[in-house]
Short mmCIF file of C-alpha atoms and ligand atoms in Angstrom, two decimals:
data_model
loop_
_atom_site.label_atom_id
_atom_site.label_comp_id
_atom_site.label_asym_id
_atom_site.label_seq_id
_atom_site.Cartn_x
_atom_site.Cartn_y
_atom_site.Cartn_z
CA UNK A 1 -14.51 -27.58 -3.81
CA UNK A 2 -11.94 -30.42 -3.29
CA UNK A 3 -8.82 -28.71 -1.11
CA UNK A 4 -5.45 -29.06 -2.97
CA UNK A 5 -2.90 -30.75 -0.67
CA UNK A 6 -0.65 -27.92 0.13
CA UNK A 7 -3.67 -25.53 0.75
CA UNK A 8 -5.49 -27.81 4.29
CA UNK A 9 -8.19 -26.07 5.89
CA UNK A 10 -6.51 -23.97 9.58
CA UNK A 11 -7.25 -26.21 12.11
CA UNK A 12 -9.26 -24.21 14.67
CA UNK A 13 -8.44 -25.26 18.57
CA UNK A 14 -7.20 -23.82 21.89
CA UNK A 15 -3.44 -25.93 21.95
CA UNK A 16 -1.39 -23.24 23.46
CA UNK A 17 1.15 -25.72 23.04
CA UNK A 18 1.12 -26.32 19.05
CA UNK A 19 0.69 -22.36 18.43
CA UNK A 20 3.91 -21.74 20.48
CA UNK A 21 5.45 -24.39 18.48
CA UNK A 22 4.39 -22.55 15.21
CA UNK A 23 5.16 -19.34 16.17
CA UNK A 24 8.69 -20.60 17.42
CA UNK A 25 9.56 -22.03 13.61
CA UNK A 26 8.42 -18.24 12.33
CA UNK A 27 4.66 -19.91 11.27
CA UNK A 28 1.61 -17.91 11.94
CA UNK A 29 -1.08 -18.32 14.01
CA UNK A 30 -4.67 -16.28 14.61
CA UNK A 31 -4.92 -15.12 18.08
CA UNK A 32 -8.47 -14.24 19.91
CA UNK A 33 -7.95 -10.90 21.70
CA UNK A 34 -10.78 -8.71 23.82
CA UNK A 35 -10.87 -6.30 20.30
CA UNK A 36 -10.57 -8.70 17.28
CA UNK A 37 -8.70 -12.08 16.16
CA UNK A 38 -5.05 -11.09 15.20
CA UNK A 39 -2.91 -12.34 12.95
CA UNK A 40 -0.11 -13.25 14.46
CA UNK A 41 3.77 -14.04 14.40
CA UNK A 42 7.14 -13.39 15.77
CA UNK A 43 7.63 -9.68 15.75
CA UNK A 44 11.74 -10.36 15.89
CA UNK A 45 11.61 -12.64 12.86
CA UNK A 46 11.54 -10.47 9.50
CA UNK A 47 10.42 -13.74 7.66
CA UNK A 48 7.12 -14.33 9.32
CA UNK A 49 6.69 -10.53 9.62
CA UNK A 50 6.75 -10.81 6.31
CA UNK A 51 4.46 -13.77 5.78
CA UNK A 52 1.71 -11.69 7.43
CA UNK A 53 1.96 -9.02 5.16
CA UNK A 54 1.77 -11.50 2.05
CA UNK A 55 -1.27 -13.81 3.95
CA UNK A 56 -3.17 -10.58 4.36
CA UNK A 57 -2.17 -8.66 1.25
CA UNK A 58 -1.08 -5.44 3.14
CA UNK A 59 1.11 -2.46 1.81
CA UNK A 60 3.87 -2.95 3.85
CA UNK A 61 3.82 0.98 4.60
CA UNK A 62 0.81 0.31 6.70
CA UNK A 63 2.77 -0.67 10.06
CA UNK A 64 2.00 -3.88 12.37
CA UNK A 65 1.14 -3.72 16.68
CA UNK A 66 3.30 -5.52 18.98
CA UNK A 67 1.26 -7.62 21.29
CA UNK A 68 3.20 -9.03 24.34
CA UNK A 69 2.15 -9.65 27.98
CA UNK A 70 3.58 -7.55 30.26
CA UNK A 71 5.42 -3.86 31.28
CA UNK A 72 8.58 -5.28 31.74
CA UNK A 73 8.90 -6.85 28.00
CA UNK A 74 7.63 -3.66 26.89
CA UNK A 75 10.47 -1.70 27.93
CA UNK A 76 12.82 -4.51 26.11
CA UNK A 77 11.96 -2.79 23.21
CA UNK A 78 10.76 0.28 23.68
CA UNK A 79 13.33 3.26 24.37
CA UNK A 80 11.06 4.34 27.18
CA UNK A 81 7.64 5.11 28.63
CA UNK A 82 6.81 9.19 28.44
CA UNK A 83 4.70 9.93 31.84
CA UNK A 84 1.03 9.93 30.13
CA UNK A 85 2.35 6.28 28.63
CA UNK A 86 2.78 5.22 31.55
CA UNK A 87 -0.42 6.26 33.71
CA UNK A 88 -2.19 4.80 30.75
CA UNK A 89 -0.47 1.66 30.82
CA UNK A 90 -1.83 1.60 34.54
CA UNK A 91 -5.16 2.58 33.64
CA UNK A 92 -5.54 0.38 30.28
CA UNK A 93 -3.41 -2.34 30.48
CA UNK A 94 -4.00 -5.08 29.66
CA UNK A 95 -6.70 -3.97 27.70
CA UNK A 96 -7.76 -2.22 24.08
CA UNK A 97 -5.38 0.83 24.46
CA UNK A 98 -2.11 0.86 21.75
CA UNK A 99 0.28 3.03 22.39
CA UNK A 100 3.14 4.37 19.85
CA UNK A 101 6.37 4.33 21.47
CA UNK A 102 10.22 5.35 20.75
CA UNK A 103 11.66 1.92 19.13
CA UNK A 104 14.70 -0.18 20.11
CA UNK A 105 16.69 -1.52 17.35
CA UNK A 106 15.46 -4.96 17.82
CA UNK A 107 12.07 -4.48 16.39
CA UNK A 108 12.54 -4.96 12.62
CA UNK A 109 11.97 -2.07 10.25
CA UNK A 110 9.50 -3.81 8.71
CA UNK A 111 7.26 -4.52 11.73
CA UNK A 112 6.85 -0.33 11.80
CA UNK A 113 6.81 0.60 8.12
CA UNK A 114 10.41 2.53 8.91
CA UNK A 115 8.85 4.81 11.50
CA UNK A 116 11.14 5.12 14.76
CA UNK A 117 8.10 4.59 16.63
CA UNK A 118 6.61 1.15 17.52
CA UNK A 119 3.11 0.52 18.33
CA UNK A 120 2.59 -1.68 21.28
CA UNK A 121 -0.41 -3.16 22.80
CA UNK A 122 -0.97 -5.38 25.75
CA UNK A 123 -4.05 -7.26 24.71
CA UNK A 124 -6.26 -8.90 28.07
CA UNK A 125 -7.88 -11.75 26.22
CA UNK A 126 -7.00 -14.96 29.07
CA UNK A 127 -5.85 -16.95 26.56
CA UNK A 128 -3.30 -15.03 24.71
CA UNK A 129 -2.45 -13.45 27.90
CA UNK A 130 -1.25 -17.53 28.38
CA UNK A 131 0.20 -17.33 25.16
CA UNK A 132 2.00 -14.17 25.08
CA UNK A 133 3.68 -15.26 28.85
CA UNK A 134 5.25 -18.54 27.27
CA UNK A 135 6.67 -16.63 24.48
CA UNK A 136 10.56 -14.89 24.78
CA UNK A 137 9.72 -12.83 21.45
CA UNK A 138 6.71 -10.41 21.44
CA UNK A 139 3.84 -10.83 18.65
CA UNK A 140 3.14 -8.31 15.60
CA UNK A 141 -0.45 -8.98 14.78
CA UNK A 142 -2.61 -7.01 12.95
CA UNK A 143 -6.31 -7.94 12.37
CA UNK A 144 -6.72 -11.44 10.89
CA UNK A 145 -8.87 -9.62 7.78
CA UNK A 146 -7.76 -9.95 4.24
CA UNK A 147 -6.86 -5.98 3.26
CA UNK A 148 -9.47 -3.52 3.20
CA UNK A 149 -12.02 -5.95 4.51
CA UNK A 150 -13.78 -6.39 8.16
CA UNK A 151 -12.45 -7.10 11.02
CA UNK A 152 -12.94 -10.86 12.48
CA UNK A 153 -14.59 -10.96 15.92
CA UNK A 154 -14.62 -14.73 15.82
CA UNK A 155 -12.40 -17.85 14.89
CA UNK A 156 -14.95 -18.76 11.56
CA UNK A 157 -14.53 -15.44 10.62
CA UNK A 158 -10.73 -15.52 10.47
CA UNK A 159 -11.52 -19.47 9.31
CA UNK A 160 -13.62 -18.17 6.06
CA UNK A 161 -11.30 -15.89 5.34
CA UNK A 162 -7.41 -16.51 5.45
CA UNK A 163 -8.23 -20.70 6.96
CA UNK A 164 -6.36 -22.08 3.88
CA UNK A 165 -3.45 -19.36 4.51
CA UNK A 166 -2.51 -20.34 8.17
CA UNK A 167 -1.71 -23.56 9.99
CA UNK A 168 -3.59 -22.79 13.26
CA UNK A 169 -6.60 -20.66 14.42
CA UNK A 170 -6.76 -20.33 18.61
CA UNK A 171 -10.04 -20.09 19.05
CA UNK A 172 -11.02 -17.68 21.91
CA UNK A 173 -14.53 -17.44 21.29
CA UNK A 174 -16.33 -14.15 20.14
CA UNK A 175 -14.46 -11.23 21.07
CA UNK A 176 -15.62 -8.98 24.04
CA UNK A 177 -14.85 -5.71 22.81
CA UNK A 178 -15.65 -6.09 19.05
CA UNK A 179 -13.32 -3.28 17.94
CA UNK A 180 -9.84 -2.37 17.59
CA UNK A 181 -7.56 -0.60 20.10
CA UNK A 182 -8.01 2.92 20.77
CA UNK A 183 -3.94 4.32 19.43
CA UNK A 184 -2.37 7.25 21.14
CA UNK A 185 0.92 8.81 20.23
CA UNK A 186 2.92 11.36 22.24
CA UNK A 187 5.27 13.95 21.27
CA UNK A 188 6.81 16.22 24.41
CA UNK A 189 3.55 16.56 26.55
CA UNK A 190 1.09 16.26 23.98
CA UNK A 191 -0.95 13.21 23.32
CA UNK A 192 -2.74 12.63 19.99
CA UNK A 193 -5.59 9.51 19.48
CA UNK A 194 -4.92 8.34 15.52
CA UNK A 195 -7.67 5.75 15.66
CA UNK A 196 -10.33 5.57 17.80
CA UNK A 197 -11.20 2.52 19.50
CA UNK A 198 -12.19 0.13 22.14
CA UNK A 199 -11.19 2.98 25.19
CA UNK A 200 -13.05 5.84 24.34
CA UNK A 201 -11.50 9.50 24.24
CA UNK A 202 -12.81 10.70 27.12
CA UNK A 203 -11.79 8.07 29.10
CA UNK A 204 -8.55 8.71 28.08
CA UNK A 205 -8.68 12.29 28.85
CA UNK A 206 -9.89 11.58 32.26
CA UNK A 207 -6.19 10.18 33.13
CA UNK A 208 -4.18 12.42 31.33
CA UNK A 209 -6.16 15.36 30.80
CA UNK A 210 -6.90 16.60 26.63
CA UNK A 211 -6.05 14.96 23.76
CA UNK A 212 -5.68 15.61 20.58
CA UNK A 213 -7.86 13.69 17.79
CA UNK A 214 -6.41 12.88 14.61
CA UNK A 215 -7.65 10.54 12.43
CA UNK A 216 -6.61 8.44 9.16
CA UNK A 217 -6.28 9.78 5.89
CA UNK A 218 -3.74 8.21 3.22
CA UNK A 219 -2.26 12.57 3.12
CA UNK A 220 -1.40 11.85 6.48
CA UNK A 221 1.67 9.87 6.77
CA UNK A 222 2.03 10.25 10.53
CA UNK A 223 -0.87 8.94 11.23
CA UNK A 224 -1.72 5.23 10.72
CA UNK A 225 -2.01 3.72 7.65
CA UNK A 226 -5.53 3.63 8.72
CA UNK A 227 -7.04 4.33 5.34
CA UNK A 228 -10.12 5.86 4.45
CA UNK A 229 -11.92 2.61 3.27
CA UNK A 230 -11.21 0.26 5.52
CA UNK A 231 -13.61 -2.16 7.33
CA UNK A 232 -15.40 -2.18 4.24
CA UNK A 233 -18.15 -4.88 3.45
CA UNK A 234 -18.31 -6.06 -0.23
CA UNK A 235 -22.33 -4.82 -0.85
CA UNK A 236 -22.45 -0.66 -1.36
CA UNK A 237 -23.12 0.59 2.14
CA UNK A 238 -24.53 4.00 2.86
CA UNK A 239 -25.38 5.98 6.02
CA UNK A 240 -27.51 8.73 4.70
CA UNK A 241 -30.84 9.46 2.78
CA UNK A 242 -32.88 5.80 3.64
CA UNK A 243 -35.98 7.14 1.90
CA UNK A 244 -33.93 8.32 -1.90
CA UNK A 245 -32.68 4.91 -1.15
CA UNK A 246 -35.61 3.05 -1.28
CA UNK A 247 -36.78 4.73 -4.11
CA UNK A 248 -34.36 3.13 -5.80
CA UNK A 249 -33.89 -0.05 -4.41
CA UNK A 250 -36.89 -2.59 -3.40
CA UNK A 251 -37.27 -3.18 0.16
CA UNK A 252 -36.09 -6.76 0.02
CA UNK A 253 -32.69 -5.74 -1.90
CA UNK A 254 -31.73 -3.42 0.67
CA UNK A 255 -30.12 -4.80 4.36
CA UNK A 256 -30.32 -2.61 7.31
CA UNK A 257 -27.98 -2.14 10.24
CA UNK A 258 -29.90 -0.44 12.80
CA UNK A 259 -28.74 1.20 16.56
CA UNK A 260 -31.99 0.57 18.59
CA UNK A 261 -34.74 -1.07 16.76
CA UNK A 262 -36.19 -2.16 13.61
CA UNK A 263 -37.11 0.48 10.46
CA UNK A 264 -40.88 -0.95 10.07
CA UNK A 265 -40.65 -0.31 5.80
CA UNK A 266 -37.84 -2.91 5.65
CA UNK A 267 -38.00 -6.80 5.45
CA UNK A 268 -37.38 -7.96 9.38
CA UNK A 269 -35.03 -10.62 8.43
CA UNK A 270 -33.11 -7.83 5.99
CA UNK A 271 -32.39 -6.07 9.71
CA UNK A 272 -29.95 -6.60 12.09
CA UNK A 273 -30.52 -4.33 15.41
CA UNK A 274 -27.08 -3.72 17.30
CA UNK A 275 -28.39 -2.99 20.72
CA UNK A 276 -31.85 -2.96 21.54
CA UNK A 277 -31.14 -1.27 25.16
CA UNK A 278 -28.85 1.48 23.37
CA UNK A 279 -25.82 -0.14 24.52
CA UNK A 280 -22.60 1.29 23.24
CA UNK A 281 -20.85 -1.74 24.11
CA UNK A 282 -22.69 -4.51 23.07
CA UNK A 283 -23.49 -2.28 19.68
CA UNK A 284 -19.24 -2.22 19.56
CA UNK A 285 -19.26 -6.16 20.35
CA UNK A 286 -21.78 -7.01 17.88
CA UNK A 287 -20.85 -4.52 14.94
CA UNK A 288 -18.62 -6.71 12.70
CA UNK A 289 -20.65 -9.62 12.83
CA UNK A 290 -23.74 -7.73 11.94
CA UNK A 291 -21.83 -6.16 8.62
CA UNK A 292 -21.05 -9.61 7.93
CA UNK A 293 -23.88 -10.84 8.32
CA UNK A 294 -25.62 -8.03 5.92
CA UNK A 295 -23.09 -8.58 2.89
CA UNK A 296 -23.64 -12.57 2.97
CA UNK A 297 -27.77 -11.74 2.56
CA UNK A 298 -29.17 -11.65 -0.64
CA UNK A 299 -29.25 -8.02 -0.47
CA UNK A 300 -28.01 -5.58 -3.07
CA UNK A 301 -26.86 -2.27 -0.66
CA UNK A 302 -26.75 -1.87 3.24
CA UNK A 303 -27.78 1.12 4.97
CA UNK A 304 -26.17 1.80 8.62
CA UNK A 305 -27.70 3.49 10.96
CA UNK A 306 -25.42 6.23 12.71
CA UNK A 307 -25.13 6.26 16.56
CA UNK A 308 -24.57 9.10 18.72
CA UNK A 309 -21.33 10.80 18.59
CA UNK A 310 -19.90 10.13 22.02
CA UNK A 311 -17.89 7.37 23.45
CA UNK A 312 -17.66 4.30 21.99
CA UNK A 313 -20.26 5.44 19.36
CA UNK A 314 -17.64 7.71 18.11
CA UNK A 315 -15.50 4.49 17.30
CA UNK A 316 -18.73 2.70 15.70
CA UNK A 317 -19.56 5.63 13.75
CA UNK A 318 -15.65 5.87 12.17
CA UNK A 319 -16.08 1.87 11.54
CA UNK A 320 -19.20 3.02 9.81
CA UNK A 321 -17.80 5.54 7.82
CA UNK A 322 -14.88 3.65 6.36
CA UNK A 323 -17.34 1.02 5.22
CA UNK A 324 -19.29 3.76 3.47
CA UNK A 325 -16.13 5.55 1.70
CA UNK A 326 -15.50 4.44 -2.10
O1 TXA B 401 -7.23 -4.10 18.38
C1 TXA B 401 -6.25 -4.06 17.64
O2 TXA B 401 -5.47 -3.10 17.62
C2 TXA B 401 -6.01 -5.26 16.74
C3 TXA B 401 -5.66 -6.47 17.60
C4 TXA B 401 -5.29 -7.67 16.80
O3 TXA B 401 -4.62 -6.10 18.46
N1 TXA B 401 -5.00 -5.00 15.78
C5 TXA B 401 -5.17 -4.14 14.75
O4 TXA B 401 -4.10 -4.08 13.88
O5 TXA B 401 -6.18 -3.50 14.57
P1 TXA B 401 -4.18 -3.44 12.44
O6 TXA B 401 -2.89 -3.79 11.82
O7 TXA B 401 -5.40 -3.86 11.73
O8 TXA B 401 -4.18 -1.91 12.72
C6 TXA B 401 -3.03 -1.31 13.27
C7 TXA B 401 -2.96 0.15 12.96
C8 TXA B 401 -2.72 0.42 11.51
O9 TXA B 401 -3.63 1.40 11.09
C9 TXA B 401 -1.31 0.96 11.49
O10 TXA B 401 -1.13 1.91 10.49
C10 TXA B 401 -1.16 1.57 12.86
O11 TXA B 401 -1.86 0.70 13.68
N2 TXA B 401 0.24 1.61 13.31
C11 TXA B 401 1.03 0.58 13.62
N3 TXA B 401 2.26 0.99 13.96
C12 TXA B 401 2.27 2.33 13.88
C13 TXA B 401 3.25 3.35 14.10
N4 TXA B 401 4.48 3.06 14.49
N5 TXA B 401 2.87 4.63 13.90
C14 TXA B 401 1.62 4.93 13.50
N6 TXA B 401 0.66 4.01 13.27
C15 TXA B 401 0.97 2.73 13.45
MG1 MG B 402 -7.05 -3.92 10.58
#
């Protein structure tokens, strides 16, 4: 299809120098971080806060993160760090750990939905670590994903998607972690995990002792916007009863997301395996890609595979679900 002229393809490069120059004139630019690509802009400026909400067609009462680069710009706007916050910061930082926080006025209402809390994140990808440090204005981002749909883990993905919506993509490579943040809230002494994420729970807990999990759900205004279907590929995708589904589906028409290794009654190329030694992470790393991958086949539904419920497969398996909900 030819491009019309005010729609050009995002130009996909690692300039640190032209995506400080966009994000200084309020443009937006997709950022490579150790979770997923962001979508990025100045978190001060309530026109390109904005902007990302229209590029990605989010409700804007689902609230952004605020990426910057160190502790010290943190507490710039931030009211201040509660004592779990800030052995977490130690332990996490930089790193896939977001952390809700009391808000200064400078952070626009818009960037948190309204909520007096802001959720901030100090990402450790190297090169928007470089980025973030020759910025004076921190960076809301949230996934570079239309709505609703998966999470990019590489610069085509956020290229395929939203390429004709943005003026630059940094291009990081394939992210390392290959899921979102982990966000924790505090109130008094208590901690509560809203989303689980790339730092598992009981990592967590082993700094600061128990935490509460609470997760999604639209009844739940506290927590996250983090909606029931989320993450969602575009093909039907189920996670229980294989067998009733293929008796009603042909092998061929059905795509498979598997843990460990292949389910011998389906089509090998229909199959995508996430870790073949049982790796949590490289299962986490690989996860989007492989639901990508499954709703571009010529398939007509997508069964996933559950992993264990412990650690990071606790994080897979709530990717999982989401994908599944209708
Ligand atoms: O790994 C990540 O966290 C990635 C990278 C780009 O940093 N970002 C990301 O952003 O996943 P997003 O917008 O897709 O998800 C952010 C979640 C949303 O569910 C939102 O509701 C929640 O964070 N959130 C943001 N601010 C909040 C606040 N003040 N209180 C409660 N939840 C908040
Ligand atoms: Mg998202």
């Amino acid at each position: 299809m030819p491009q019309a002229p005010h729609s050009p393809i995002a130009l996909i490069g690692t300039d640190l120098t032209q995506a400080v120059a966009l994000l200084q004139q309020g443009k937006l630019v997709a950022i490579p971080t150790e979770t997923v690509y962001g979508l990025a802009g100045n978190a001060l400026n309530t026109e390109a806060v904005a902007r990302i909400f229209a590029v990605k067609n989010r409700p804007t009462f689902d609230p952004l993160i605020v990426h910057t680069d160190s502790l010290d710009k943190v507490l710039g706007f931030v009211q201040d760090l509660p004592e779990p916050a800030q052995k977490l910061a130690e332990a996490f930082w930089p790193g896939p750990l977001t952390m809700l926080l009391p808000r200064q006025e400078i952070i626009p209402d818009l960037v948190t939905a309204g909520l007096d809390t802001v959720a901030v994140r100090i990402p450790r990808h190297p090169l928007t670590r470089s980025l973030l440090a020759m910025l004076d204005f921190p960076l809301a981002a949230p996934s570079a994903n239309p709505f609703g749909y998966i999470s990019p883990t590489t610069a085509e993905h956020v290229q395929s998607q939203l390429g004709k919506k943005i003026p630059y993509i940094l291009n990081g490579g394939p992210c390392e972690v290959g899921i979102e943040s982990t966000i924790i809230g505090f109130e008094g002494k208590k901690a509560t995990v809203y989303r689980l994420g790339g730092i598992p729970v009981e990592d967590i807990e082993r700094i600061i002792g128990r935490v509460e999990v609470m997760l999604h759900s639209t009844s739940n205004p506290k927590a996250p916007g983090t909606l029931k279907s989320h993450y969602a590929p575009r093909k039907p995708l189920f996670t229980q009863n294989l067998k009733q589904l293929q008796e009603e589906y042909a092998p061929e028409d059905i795509g498979l997301m598997a843990f460990q290794r292949e389910v011998p009654s389906i089509p090998a190329p229909n199959q995508v395996v996430l870790s073949s030694r049982a790796d949590f992470a490289e299962a986490a790393q690989r996860l989007f890609s492989a639901l990508r991958h499954l709703d571009a086949l010529p398939v007509k539904v997508i069964f996933a595979e559950l992993l264990p419920e412990k650690g990071l497969g606790r994080a897979i398996n709530d990717r999982i679900r989401r994908a599944a909900a209708k």
